[in-house]
Coordinates of N, CA, C and O in Angstrom, one line a residue:
M1 N 62.5 4.3 -35.5 CA 61.5 4.4 -34.6 C 60.2 4.2 -34.9 O 59.7 4.8 -36.1
S2 N 59.7 3.1 -34.7 CA 58.3 2.8 -35.2 C 57.0 4.1 -34.7 O 57.0 4.4 -33.7
R3 N 56.2 4.1 -35.6 CA 55.3 4.9 -35.2 C 53.9 4.2 -34.6 O 53.8 2.8 -34.3
P4 N 53.1 4.5 -33.3 CA 52.4 4.0 -32.9 C 51.4 3.7 -33.9 O 51.1 4.5 -34.4
L5 N 50.4 2.6 -33.3 CA 49.3 2.2 -33.8 C 48.1 2.9 -34.2 O 48.3 3.4 -32.7
S6 N 47.8 3.3 -34.9 CA 46.2 4.0 -34.9 C 45.1 2.9 -34.2 O 45.3 2.1 -34.0
R7 N 44.2 4.0 -33.5 CA 42.9 3.1 -32.9 C 42.3 2.2 -33.8 O 42.1 1.2 -33.4
R8 N 42.0 2.5 -34.9 CA 41.5 1.7 -36.0 C 42.2 0.3 -35.9 O 41.5 -0.7 -36.4
T9 N 43.6 0.5 -36.4 CA 44.4 -0.6 -36.6 C 44.1 -1.6 -35.4 O 44.1 -2.8 -35.2
L10 N 44.3 -1.0 -34.2 CA 44.5 -1.8 -32.9 C 42.8 -2.7 -32.6 O 42.9 -4.0 -32.3
L11 N 41.8 -1.6 -33.0 CA 40.4 -2.5 -32.9 C 40.3 -3.6 -33.8 O 39.7 -4.7 -33.5
L12 N 40.9 -3.1 -35.2 CA 41.1 -4.8 -36.2 C 41.7 -5.6 -35.5 O 40.8 -6.8 -35.6
A13 N 43.0 -5.5 -35.0 CA 43.5 -6.7 -34.7 C 42.7 -7.0 -33.3 O 42.7 -8.6 -33.0
A14 N 42.4 -6.5 -32.4 CA 41.3 -7.0 -31.3 C 40.4 -7.9 -32.1 O 40.1 -8.9 -31.6
G15 N 39.6 -7.4 -32.9 CA 38.1 -8.0 -33.5 C 38.6 -9.4 -34.3 O 38.5 -10.7 -33.9
G16 N 40.1 -9.3 -34.7 CA 40.5 -10.5 -35.6 C 41.0 -11.4 -34.3 O 40.6 -12.8 -34.5
A17 N 41.6 -11.0 -33.4 CA 42.0 -12.3 -32.5 C 40.7 -12.7 -31.6 O 40.8 -13.9 -31.4
A18 N 39.8 -12.0 -31.5 CA 38.4 -12.7 -30.8 C 37.9 -13.4 -31.9 O 37.5 -13.9 -31.6
A19 N 37.6 -13.1 -33.0 CA 37.2 -13.9 -34.4 C 38.0 -15.4 -34.1 O 37.4 -16.7 -34.1
G20 N 39.3 -15.5 -34.1 CA 40.3 -16.4 -34.3 C 40.1 -17.2 -33.0 O 39.9 -18.2 -32.8
A21 N 39.9 -17.0 -31.6 CA 39.4 -17.8 -30.3 C 38.2 -18.1 -30.5 O 37.8 -19.1 -30.4
L22 N 37.0 -17.5 -31.2 CA 35.7 -17.9 -31.3 C 36.0 -19.3 -32.5 O 35.5 -20.2 -31.9
V23 N 36.8 -19.2 -33.1 CA 37.2 -20.4 -34.3 C 37.2 -21.8 -33.6 O 37.4 -22.7 -34.0
G24 N 38.6 -20.8 -32.7 CA 39.4 -21.9 -32.0 C 38.8 -22.9 -31.0 O 39.0 -24.1 -31.0
C25 N 37.6 -22.7 -31.0 CA 36.9 -23.2 -29.7 C 35.9 -24.3 -30.4 O 35.0 -25.0 -29.6
S26 N 35.6 -24.2 -31.6 CA 34.5 -25.0 -32.3 C 35.6 -25.8 -33.1 O 36.4 -25.4 -33.7
T27 N 34.8 -27.4 -32.8 CA 35.7 -28.2 -34.0 C 35.0 -28.3 -34.9 O 35.2 -29.5 -35.8
G28 N 33.5 -27.6 -35.5 CA 33.1 -27.6 -36.6 C 31.7 -29.0 -36.5 O 31.9 -29.7 -35.8
G29 N 30.9 -28.6 -37.1 CA 29.5 -29.2 -37.2 C 29.2 -29.4 -35.9 O 29.2 -28.4 -35.0
N30 N 28.4 -30.6 -35.8 CA 27.9 -30.9 -34.7 C 28.6 -32.2 -33.5 O 28.0 -32.7 -33.0
D31 N 29.8 -32.3 -33.8 CA 30.9 -32.9 -33.3 C 30.8 -32.8 -31.7 O 31.5 -31.8 -31.2
T32 N 30.4 -33.4 -30.7 CA 30.2 -33.5 -29.2 C 31.0 -34.0 -28.6 O 31.2 -34.9 -27.6
V33 N 31.8 -35.1 -29.2 CA 32.5 -36.3 -28.8 C 33.9 -36.4 -28.7 O 34.7 -35.6 -29.7
S34 N 34.7 -36.0 -27.6 CA 35.9 -35.2 -27.5 C 36.9 -36.9 -27.8 O 36.3 -37.9 -27.8
S35 N 38.2 -36.9 -27.4 CA 39.4 -37.6 -27.8 C 39.0 -38.5 -26.5 O 39.4 -40.0 -26.9
T36 N 38.5 -38.4 -25.6 CA 38.2 -39.5 -25.0 C 36.8 -40.4 -25.0 O 36.4 -41.1 -24.1
G37 N 35.8 -39.7 -25.8 CA 34.7 -40.2 -26.1 C 33.5 -39.8 -24.8 O 32.3 -40.1 -25.4
E38 N 33.9 -38.6 -24.1 CA 32.9 -38.2 -23.4 C 32.6 -36.9 -24.3 O 32.9 -36.3 -24.8
Y39 N 30.8 -36.3 -23.0 CA 30.6 -35.2 -24.3 C 31.4 -34.0 -24.0 O 31.9 -33.6 -22.3
E40 N 31.3 -33.0 -25.0 CA 32.5 -31.5 -24.6 C 31.6 -30.9 -25.7 O 31.3 -31.2 -26.8
F41 N 31.3 -29.8 -24.9 CA 30.3 -28.7 -25.9 C 31.3 -28.2 -26.9 O 31.9 -27.8 -26.4
T42 N 30.6 -28.2 -28.0 CA 31.6 -27.2 -29.1 C 30.8 -25.9 -29.6 O 31.1 -25.1 -29.9
E43 N 29.5 -26.1 -29.8 CA 28.6 -24.9 -30.3 C 26.8 -25.9 -30.0 O 26.8 -26.7 -29.5
P44 N 26.0 -24.5 -29.8 CA 24.7 -24.8 -29.8 C 23.8 -25.6 -30.8 O 24.6 -25.8 -32.3
T45 N 23.0 -26.3 -30.7 CA 22.3 -27.1 -31.7 C 21.1 -26.1 -31.9 O 20.6 -25.5 -31.5
P46 N 21.0 -25.9 -33.4 CA 20.0 -25.2 -34.5 C 18.6 -25.5 -33.2 O 18.5 -26.6 -33.2
A47 N 17.7 -24.2 -33.4 CA 16.6 -24.7 -32.9 C 15.7 -25.8 -33.3 O 16.0 -26.0 -34.5
A48 N 14.8 -26.4 -32.5 CA 14.1 -27.6 -33.1 C 14.6 -28.7 -34.0 O 13.9 -29.6 -34.5
T49 N 16.0 -28.8 -33.8 CA 16.6 -30.3 -34.5 C 17.6 -30.8 -33.1 O 17.5 -30.3 -32.0
V50 N 18.2 -31.7 -33.7 CA 19.0 -32.8 -32.6 C 19.8 -33.4 -33.4 O 20.1 -33.3 -34.5
V51 N 20.8 -33.4 -32.7 CA 22.2 -33.6 -33.2 C 22.2 -35.4 -33.8 O 21.5 -36.3 -33.1
A52 N 22.9 -35.7 -35.3 CA 22.8 -36.9 -35.9 C 23.2 -37.9 -34.4 O 23.9 -37.9 -34.0
E53 N 22.6 -39.1 -34.6 CA 22.8 -40.3 -33.4 C 24.3 -40.6 -33.7 O 24.8 -40.8 -32.2
D54 N 25.0 -40.3 -34.7 CA 26.3 -41.1 -34.7 C 27.3 -40.3 -34.0 O 28.1 -40.2 -34.3
Q55 N 26.9 -39.1 -33.7 CA 27.8 -37.7 -33.3 C 27.4 -37.3 -31.8 O 27.8 -36.4 -31.2
R56 N 26.5 -38.6 -31.3 CA 26.2 -38.0 -29.9 C 27.2 -38.9 -28.6 O 27.9 -39.8 -29.3
S57 N 27.4 -38.4 -27.7 CA 28.3 -38.7 -26.9 C 27.6 -38.8 -25.2 O 26.6 -38.2 -25.1
P58 N 27.9 -39.6 -24.3 CA 27.3 -39.9 -23.3 C 27.3 -38.5 -22.3 O 28.7 -38.2 -22.4
A59 N 26.3 -38.5 -21.7 CA 26.5 -37.2 -20.8 C 27.1 -37.7 -19.5 O 26.7 -38.9 -19.2
P60 N 27.8 -36.7 -18.9 CA 28.1 -36.9 -17.5 C 27.2 -37.5 -16.7 O 26.0 -36.8 -16.5
A61 N 27.5 -38.3 -15.6 CA 26.8 -38.7 -14.6 C 26.8 -37.2 -13.3 O 28.0 -36.9 -13.4
F62 N 25.8 -37.0 -12.6 CA 25.9 -35.8 -11.6 C 24.7 -36.2 -11.1 O 23.8 -36.9 -10.8
S63 N 24.8 -35.5 -9.4 CA 24.0 -35.7 -8.6 C 23.8 -34.5 -8.0 O 24.4 -33.2 -7.9
G64 N 22.7 -34.2 -6.9 CA 22.0 -33.0 -6.5 C 21.3 -33.0 -5.3 O 20.9 -34.3 -5.5
E65 N 20.6 -31.8 -5.0 CA 19.5 -31.9 -4.2 C 18.3 -31.4 -4.8 O 18.5 -30.0 -5.2
L66 N 17.3 -31.8 -4.6 CA 16.0 -30.9 -5.2 C 15.6 -30.1 -4.4 O 16.1 -29.7 -2.9
L67 N 14.5 -28.9 -4.9 CA 14.4 -27.7 -4.1 C 14.0 -28.5 -3.0 O 13.9 -27.9 -1.8
D68 N 12.8 -29.4 -2.5 CA 12.0 -29.8 -1.4 C 13.2 -30.6 -1.1 O 13.0 -31.4 0.4
G69 N 14.4 -30.9 -1.2 CA 15.9 -31.3 0.2 C 16.0 -32.6 -0.5 O 16.6 -33.4 0.3
T70 N 15.2 -33.3 -1.4 CA 15.3 -35.0 -1.8 C 16.4 -35.2 -2.6 O 16.8 -34.1 -3.8
P71 N 17.4 -36.1 -2.4 CA 18.7 -36.3 -3.2 C 18.3 -36.7 -4.6 O 17.3 -37.5 -5.1
F72 N 18.9 -36.2 -5.5 CA 18.5 -36.5 -6.8 C 20.0 -37.2 -7.7 O 21.1 -36.8 -7.4
E73 N 19.9 -38.2 -8.3 CA 21.1 -39.1 -9.2 C 20.6 -39.0 -10.6 O 19.2 -39.4 -11.1
S74 N 21.4 -38.3 -11.3 CA 21.0 -38.7 -12.5 C 20.8 -39.7 -13.4 O 20.0 -40.0 -14.6
S75 N 21.3 -41.2 -12.8 CA 20.8 -42.4 -13.4 C 19.4 -42.3 -13.0 O 19.1 -43.8 -13.8
S76 N 18.6 -41.9 -12.5 CA 17.1 -41.7 -12.7 C 16.6 -41.5 -13.8 O 15.1 -41.7 -14.3
L77 N 17.2 -40.7 -14.8 CA 16.4 -40.1 -16.2 C 16.9 -41.6 -17.5 O 16.3 -41.8 -18.3
A78 N 17.7 -42.7 -16.9 CA 18.1 -43.6 -17.6 C 16.6 -44.4 -18.4 O 15.7 -44.9 -17.4
G79 N 16.9 -44.1 -19.6 CA 16.0 -45.3 -20.4 C 14.7 -44.3 -21.0 O 13.8 -44.8 -21.9
D80 N 14.6 -43.0 -20.6 CA 13.9 -42.1 -21.1 C 14.6 -40.7 -21.9 O 15.7 -40.7 -21.7
V81 N 13.7 -40.2 -22.7 CA 14.5 -38.6 -23.2 C 14.6 -37.9 -22.1 O 13.1 -38.0 -21.5
A82 N 15.3 -37.1 -22.0 CA 15.3 -36.0 -20.9 C 15.4 -34.5 -21.4 O 16.3 -34.6 -22.3
V83 N 14.5 -34.0 -20.7 CA 14.8 -32.4 -21.3 C 15.7 -31.8 -19.8 O 14.4 -31.4 -19.2
I84 N 16.7 -30.8 -19.8 CA 17.2 -30.4 -18.6 C 17.4 -29.2 -18.9 O 18.0 -28.9 -19.9
N85 N 17.2 -28.3 -18.1 CA 16.7 -26.9 -18.3 C 17.2 -26.0 -17.2 O 17.1 -26.1 -16.2
F86 N 18.3 -25.4 -17.6 CA 19.1 -24.3 -16.5 C 18.4 -23.1 -16.6 O 18.1 -22.7 -17.6
W87 N 17.7 -22.8 -15.0 CA 17.5 -21.7 -15.3 C 17.7 -20.7 -14.0 O 18.0 -21.5 -12.9
G88 N 17.1 -19.7 -13.3 CA 17.0 -19.2 -12.2 C 15.8 -18.4 -12.3 O 14.9 -17.7 -12.9
S89 N 15.4 -17.9 -11.0 CA 14.2 -17.3 -10.7 C 14.2 -15.7 -11.1 O 13.3 -15.0 -11.1
W90 N 15.7 -15.0 -11.0 CA 16.0 -13.8 -11.5 C 16.2 -13.6 -13.2 O 16.0 -12.6 -13.2
C91 N 16.0 -14.5 -13.4 CA 16.2 -14.6 -15.2 C 14.8 -14.6 -15.7 O 13.9 -15.3 -15.5
V92 N 14.7 -13.1 -16.6 CA 13.3 -12.5 -17.3 C 13.3 -13.7 -18.4 O 11.7 -14.0 -18.7
P93 N 14.1 -14.4 -19.1 CA 13.2 -15.2 -20.3 C 13.2 -16.2 -19.7 O 12.0 -17.0 -19.8
C94 N 13.7 -17.0 -18.4 CA 12.9 -18.3 -17.8 C 11.5 -18.1 -17.7 O 10.9 -18.8 -17.3
R95 N 11.1 -16.9 -17.3 CA 9.6 -16.4 -16.9 C 8.6 -16.2 -18.0 O 7.6 -17.2 -18.0
V96 N 9.3 -16.7 -19.3 CA 8.5 -16.6 -20.3 C 8.7 -18.2 -20.5 O 7.5 -18.6 -21.2
E97 N 9.9 -18.2 -20.5 CA 10.5 -20.1 -21.2 C 9.5 -21.0 -20.3 O 9.1 -21.8 -21.1
T98 N 9.6 -21.1 -19.3 CA 9.2 -21.9 -18.0 C 7.7 -22.6 -18.2 O 7.3 -23.9 -18.4
P99 N 6.9 -21.6 -18.4 CA 5.1 -21.8 -18.6 C 5.3 -22.9 -19.9 O 4.3 -23.8 -19.9
E100 N 6.0 -22.2 -20.3 CA 5.8 -23.5 -22.2 C 6.4 -25.2 -21.7 O 5.9 -25.4 -22.5
F101 N 7.6 -24.6 -21.3 CA 8.0 -25.9 -21.1 C 7.2 -27.1 -20.2 O 6.9 -28.1 -20.3
Q102 N 6.3 -26.5 -18.8 CA 5.5 -26.8 -18.5 C 4.4 -27.8 -19.4 O 4.2 -28.5 -19.0
A103 N 4.0 -26.7 -20.2 CA 3.2 -27.0 -21.0 C 3.3 -28.3 -22.0 O 2.7 -29.5 -22.4
V104 N 4.7 -28.5 -22.4 CA 5.3 -29.6 -23.0 C 5.0 -30.9 -22.2 O 4.9 -32.0 -22.7
H105 N 5.7 -30.7 -21.3 CA 5.8 -31.6 -20.4 C 4.5 -31.9 -19.8 O 4.5 -33.9 -19.8
A106 N 3.4 -31.5 -19.5 CA 2.5 -31.9 -19.5 C 1.7 -32.8 -20.8 O 1.0 -33.9 -20.2
D107 N 2.0 -32.8 -21.6 CA 1.7 -33.1 -23.0 C 2.4 -34.9 -23.1 O 2.2 -35.9 -23.8
V108 N 3.7 -34.8 -22.7 CA 4.6 -36.0 -23.1 C 4.8 -36.9 -21.8 O 5.9 -37.8 -22.3
A109 N 4.9 -36.1 -20.9 CA 5.6 -37.0 -19.6 C 4.8 -38.5 -19.5 O 5.5 -39.0 -19.1
D110 N 3.9 -38.9 -19.7 CA 3.4 -40.4 -20.0 C 4.0 -41.0 -21.5 O 3.8 -42.1 -21.5
R111 N 4.9 -40.5 -22.0 CA 5.2 -41.4 -23.3 C 7.0 -41.2 -23.0 O 7.5 -41.2 -23.9
G112 N 7.3 -41.5 -21.7 CA 8.9 -41.4 -22.0 C 9.4 -40.3 -21.8 O 10.4 -40.6 -22.4
V113 N 9.2 -39.4 -21.3 CA 10.3 -38.0 -21.3 C 10.3 -37.3 -20.0 O 9.1 -37.6 -19.1
Q114 N 11.2 -37.6 -19.7 CA 11.4 -36.4 -18.1 C 12.0 -35.2 -18.4 O 13.0 -35.2 -18.9
F115 N 11.5 -34.4 -17.2 CA 11.9 -33.1 -17.5 C 12.7 -33.1 -16.0 O 12.2 -33.0 -15.0
L116 N 13.7 -32.0 -15.9 CA 14.5 -32.0 -14.8 C 15.0 -30.5 -15.1 O 15.7 -29.7 -15.7
G117 N 14.8 -29.6 -14.0 CA 15.1 -28.1 -13.7 C 16.8 -28.2 -13.2 O 16.4 -28.7 -12.2
I118 N 17.4 -27.4 -13.6 CA 18.3 -26.7 -12.8 C 18.7 -25.5 -12.4 O 18.9 -24.8 -13.1
D119 N 18.4 -25.4 -10.9 CA 18.2 -23.9 -10.6 C 19.5 -23.4 -10.2 O 20.4 -23.8 -9.3
V120 N 19.8 -22.4 -11.0 CA 21.5 -21.5 -10.7 C 21.5 -20.4 -9.9 O 20.6 -19.8 -10.4
K121 N 22.6 -19.9 -9.7 CA 23.0 -19.1 -9.1 C 21.6 -18.3 -8.3 O 21.3 -16.8 -8.7
D122 N 21.1 -18.8 -7.2 CA 19.6 -18.6 -7.0 C 19.5 -18.8 -5.7 O 20.3 -19.4 -4.9
Q123 N 18.5 -18.4 -4.8 CA 18.3 -18.5 -3.5 C 16.6 -19.7 -3.3 O 16.2 -19.3 -4.0
R124 N 17.1 -20.3 -2.8 CA 16.2 -21.8 -2.5 C 14.7 -21.2 -2.5 O 13.8 -21.4 -3.1
Q125 N 14.3 -20.0 -1.5 CA 13.3 -19.7 -1.1 C 12.6 -19.1 -2.7 O 11.8 -19.0 -3.0
M126 N 13.7 -18.2 -2.9 CA 13.0 -17.2 -4.5 C 12.8 -18.6 -5.5 O 11.8 -18.3 -6.4
A127 N 13.4 -19.6 -5.5 CA 13.3 -20.8 -6.6 C 12.0 -21.4 -6.3 O 11.1 -21.9 -7.1
V128 N 11.4 -21.8 -5.3 CA 10.2 -22.6 -4.4 C 9.1 -21.7 -4.7 O 8.4 -22.1 -5.8
A129 N 9.2 -20.7 -4.9 CA 8.2 -19.3 -5.1 C 7.9 -19.3 -6.5 O 7.1 -19.5 -6.8
F130 N 9.3 -19.0 -7.5 CA 8.7 -19.2 -9.1 C 8.2 -20.3 -9.5 O 7.3 -20.2 -9.8
V131 N 8.6 -21.7 -8.8 CA 8.0 -22.6 -9.5 C 6.3 -23.1 -8.9 O 5.5 -23.6 -9.7
E132 N 6.0 -22.6 -7.8 CA 5.2 -22.6 -7.5 C 4.2 -21.5 -7.9 O 2.9 -21.9 -8.4
R133 N 4.5 -20.3 -8.3 CA 3.8 -19.6 -9.1 C 3.4 -19.7 -10.4 O 2.6 -19.4 -11.2
L134 N 4.2 -20.7 -11.2 CA 4.3 -20.9 -12.5 C 3.8 -22.3 -12.7 O 3.6 -22.7 -13.9
G135 N 3.3 -23.1 -11.4 CA 2.9 -24.5 -11.7 C 3.3 -25.4 -12.4 O 2.8 -25.9 -12.7
V136 N 4.7 -25.2 -11.8 CA 6.1 -25.9 -12.6 C 5.4 -27.6 -11.9 O 6.0 -27.9 -10.8
A137 N 5.3 -28.6 -12.5 CA 5.3 -30.1 -12.0 C 6.2 -30.9 -12.1 O 6.6 -31.6 -11.4
Y138 N 7.2 -30.5 -12.8 CA 8.5 -31.3 -13.1 C 9.7 -31.0 -11.8 O 9.6 -29.9 -11.5
P139 N 10.3 -31.9 -11.5 CA 11.6 -31.4 -10.2 C 12.9 -30.5 -10.7 O 13.0 -30.2 -12.1
S140 N 13.1 -29.7 -9.6 CA 14.5 -29.1 -10.2 C 15.3 -29.2 -9.0 O 15.5 -29.3 -7.9
V141 N 16.5 -29.7 -9.7 CA 17.8 -29.4 -9.0 C 18.5 -28.5 -8.4 O 18.5 -27.0 -9.1
F142 N 18.6 -27.8 -6.9 CA 19.1 -26.3 -6.0 C 20.5 -26.5 -6.6 O 21.5 -27.2 -5.5
D143 N 21.2 -26.1 -7.5 CA 22.3 -25.9 -7.7 C 22.8 -24.3 -7.7 O 23.6 -23.8 -9.0
P144 N 22.9 -23.9 -6.4 CA 23.5 -22.4 -6.9 C 25.1 -22.0 -7.2 O 25.0 -21.0 -7.4
R145 N 25.9 -23.3 -7.1 CA 27.2 -22.7 -7.5 C 27.4 -23.4 -9.1 O 28.9 -23.4 -9.6
G146 N 26.5 -23.7 -9.8 CA 26.5 -24.0 -11.3 C 27.6 -25.6 -11.1 O 27.9 -25.8 -12.2
E147 N 27.3 -26.4 -10.3 CA 28.2 -27.7 -10.4 C 27.9 -28.4 -11.3 O 28.1 -29.1 -12.1
V148 N 26.4 -28.7 -11.7 CA 25.9 -29.7 -12.7 C 26.4 -28.9 -13.9 O 26.9 -29.9 -14.9
A149 N 26.5 -27.7 -14.2 CA 27.0 -27.1 -15.6 C 28.6 -27.4 -15.9 O 28.6 -28.2 -17.1
M150 N 29.1 -27.6 -14.8 CA 30.2 -27.9 -14.7 C 30.5 -29.4 -15.5 O 31.8 -29.5 -15.9
A151 N 29.7 -30.1 -14.7 CA 30.0 -31.9 -15.2 C 29.7 -32.1 -16.8 O 30.5 -32.7 -17.2
F152 N 28.9 -30.9 -17.6 CA 29.2 -31.2 -18.9 C 30.4 -30.3 -19.4 O 30.2 -28.8 -19.5
R153 N 31.2 -30.9 -20.0 CA 32.4 -30.0 -20.2 C 32.5 -29.0 -21.5 O 32.0 -29.4 -22.1
G154 N 32.7 -27.6 -20.9 CA 32.8 -26.7 -21.8 C 31.4 -26.3 -22.0 O 31.1 -25.3 -22.8
F155 N 30.3 -26.8 -21.5 CA 29.0 -26.4 -21.5 C 28.7 -24.7 -20.9 O 29.5 -24.1 -19.8
P156 N 28.2 -23.5 -21.8 CA 28.3 -22.3 -21.4 C 27.3 -22.0 -19.8 O 26.4 -21.8 -20.4
A157 N 28.0 -22.3 -18.9 CA 27.3 -22.4 -17.7 C 26.7 -20.6 -17.0 O 26.0 -20.6 -16.5
N158 N 27.1 -19.9 -17.9 CA 26.8 -18.8 -18.0 C 25.8 -18.4 -18.7 O 24.9 -16.8 -18.4
V159 N 25.1 -18.8 -19.3 CA 23.9 -18.8 -20.5 C 22.8 -19.3 -20.1 O 22.8 -20.5 -19.5
V160 N 21.7 -18.5 -19.2 CA 20.9 -19.1 -18.4 C 19.6 -18.2 -19.3 O 19.6 -16.9 -19.3
P161 N 18.4 -18.8 -19.8 CA 18.5 -20.1 -19.5 C 19.1 -21.0 -21.0 O 19.3 -20.6 -21.7
S162 N 19.4 -22.5 -20.4 CA 20.0 -22.9 -21.4 C 19.2 -24.6 -21.3 O 18.8 -24.9 -20.4
T163 N 19.3 -25.3 -22.3 CA 18.3 -26.6 -22.2 C 19.6 -27.6 -23.0 O 19.9 -27.5 -24.2
I164 N 19.4 -28.6 -22.5 CA 20.2 -30.2 -22.7 C 18.9 -31.1 -22.9 O 18.3 -31.5 -22.6
L165 N 18.8 -31.4 -24.2 CA 18.1 -32.9 -24.4 C 19.2 -34.3 -24.4 O 20.0 -34.2 -25.0
L166 N 18.5 -35.1 -23.6 CA 19.3 -36.6 -23.8 C 18.4 -37.7 -24.3 O 16.9 -37.7 -24.3
D167 N 19.0 -38.7 -25.6 CA 18.2 -39.3 -25.7 C 18.0 -40.5 -24.9 O 18.4 -40.5 -23.6
R168 N 17.1 -41.5 -25.3 CA 17.2 -42.9 -24.4 C 18.2 -43.5 -23.8 O 18.2 -44.3 -22.9
D169 N 19.2 -43.2 -24.5 CA 20.6 -44.0 -24.7 C 21.3 -43.4 -23.5 O 22.5 -43.4 -23.1
G170 N 20.9 -41.8 -22.7 CA 21.7 -41.1 -21.8 C 23.0 -40.3 -22.8 O 23.7 -39.8 -22.3
R171 N 22.6 -40.2 -24.3 CA 23.4 -39.3 -24.9 C 22.9 -37.9 -25.0 O 21.8 -37.7 -25.1
V172 N 23.6 -37.1 -25.1 CA 23.6 -35.4 -25.6 C 23.0 -35.5 -26.9 O 24.0 -35.4 -28.1
A173 N 21.7 -35.4 -26.8 CA 21.1 -35.3 -28.3 C 21.2 -33.4 -28.6 O 20.6 -33.3 -30.1
A174 N 21.0 -32.8 -27.9 CA 20.7 -31.4 -28.3 C 21.1 -30.6 -27.2 O 21.1 -30.7 -26.0
V175 N 21.8 -28.9 -27.6 CA 22.0 -28.0 -26.5 C 21.8 -27.1 -27.0 O 22.0 -26.5 -28.2
Y176 N 20.8 -26.2 -26.3 CA 20.1 -24.9 -26.8 C 20.5 -23.8 -25.8 O 20.4 -24.1 -24.9
T177 N 21.0 -22.8 -26.6 CA 21.4 -22.1 -25.3 C 20.5 -20.8 -25.4 O 20.2 -20.4 -26.9
G178 N 19.9 -20.1 -24.4 CA 19.0 -19.1 -24.8 C 17.8 -19.5 -24.4 O 17.5 -20.8 -24.6
Q179 N 16.7 -18.6 -24.6 CA 15.4 -19.5 -24.4 C 14.9 -20.0 -25.6 O 15.6 -19.9 -26.8
V180 N 14.2 -21.4 -25.1 CA 13.5 -22.1 -26.2 C 12.2 -21.9 -26.3 O 11.4 -21.7 -25.4
R181 N 11.6 -21.6 -27.7 CA 10.2 -21.6 -27.4 C 9.4 -22.9 -27.1 O 10.1 -24.1 -27.7
G182 N 8.1 -23.1 -26.6 CA 7.8 -24.4 -26.5 C 7.5 -25.1 -28.1 O 8.2 -26.4 -27.9
E183 N 7.0 -24.8 -28.9 CA 6.7 -25.7 -30.0 C 8.2 -25.8 -30.7 O 8.3 -27.5 -31.3
D184 N 9.3 -25.3 -30.4 CA 10.4 -25.8 -30.9 C 10.9 -26.9 -29.9 O 11.5 -27.9 -30.2
L185 N 10.8 -27.1 -28.7 CA 11.1 -27.7 -27.7 C 10.2 -29.5 -28.2 O 10.8 -30.5 -28.0
R186 N 9.4 -28.9 -28.5 CA 8.0 -30.1 -28.8 C 8.2 -31.0 -30.0 O 8.6 -32.2 -30.1
A187 N 9.1 -30.0 -31.0 CA 9.6 -30.8 -32.3 C 10.8 -31.7 -32.0 O 11.0 -32.8 -32.3
A188 N 11.8 -31.1 -31.0 CA 12.8 -31.6 -30.9 C 12.6 -32.8 -29.9 O 13.2 -34.3 -30.2
V189 N 11.7 -33.0 -29.6 CA 11.4 -33.8 -28.1 C 10.7 -35.2 -29.2 O 11.2 -36.1 -28.9
E190 N 10.0 -34.8 -30.1 CA 9.1 -35.6 -30.9 C 10.0 -36.3 -31.8 O 10.0 -37.6 -31.9
L191 N 11.2 -35.5 -31.9 CA 12.4 -36.2 -33.0 C 12.8 -37.6 -32.1 O 13.3 -38.6 -32.5
L192 N 13.4 -37.5 -31.0 CA 14.3 -38.0 -30.4 C 13.2 -39.2 -29.7 O 13.5 -40.4 -29.7
L193 N 11.5 -39.1 -29.2 CA 10.9 -40.2 -29.2 C 10.5 -41.0 -30.5 O 10.3 -42.1 -30.4
A194 N 10.7 -40.5 -31.8 CA 10.4 -41.5 -32.9 C 11.6 -42.1 -33.3 O 11.3 -43.1 -34.2
E195 N 12.5 -42.1 -32.4 CA 13.8 -42.8 -32.8 C 13.9 -44.2 -32.5 O 13.3 -44.7 -31.4
D196 N 14.3 -44.6 -33.5 CA 14.3 -46.3 -32.8 C 15.5 -47.1 -31.6 O 16.6 -46.3 -32.4
R197 N 15.2 -47.6 -30.8 CA 16.3 -48.0 -29.9 C 17.3 -49.3 -30.7 O 16.4 -50.3 -31.1
A198 N 18.4 -49.3 -30.7 CA 19.1 -50.4 -31.2 C 18.9 -51.7 -30.1 O 18.8 -51.4 -28.8

């Protein structure tokens, strides 16, 4: 008759399984190109950095409706560096991050950089009040069901705020999970603006 496993043994086994699952989700490095050539999230990008150009893959197309009811197509981002920020009016870190994003936006908007918010798990009236209160000048897609996040394969849609940067060729150049400092965002945007287009 076998002896029952101790609580410590069970905890160690569970911890090992969890660690194995985490390792299994990552392909290593900053590889974001799947076997089909489409973008697939593997891990966050270190702050204030971007993925090497030869490791980038095209962002998926997506569409939606802006907070003011205007239709939006991701094709309108083409040719510019794009900062896509997932946020919610209920998100405490978003209240800190959003004014810093607005400050960077004000400085770089005339240099070929577009900012787009993606408002998730929210109510439209709360989201509109949020952007008005913080003086946000860039548009936001109203996405209460998180459909835009699902278009980015493997993207951790439950992590809010999160930010995706696209280069001028529409490729995913960085994915930041959690709050991003304004100075780190500015540094990453400057790296993308400095890149030569082929």
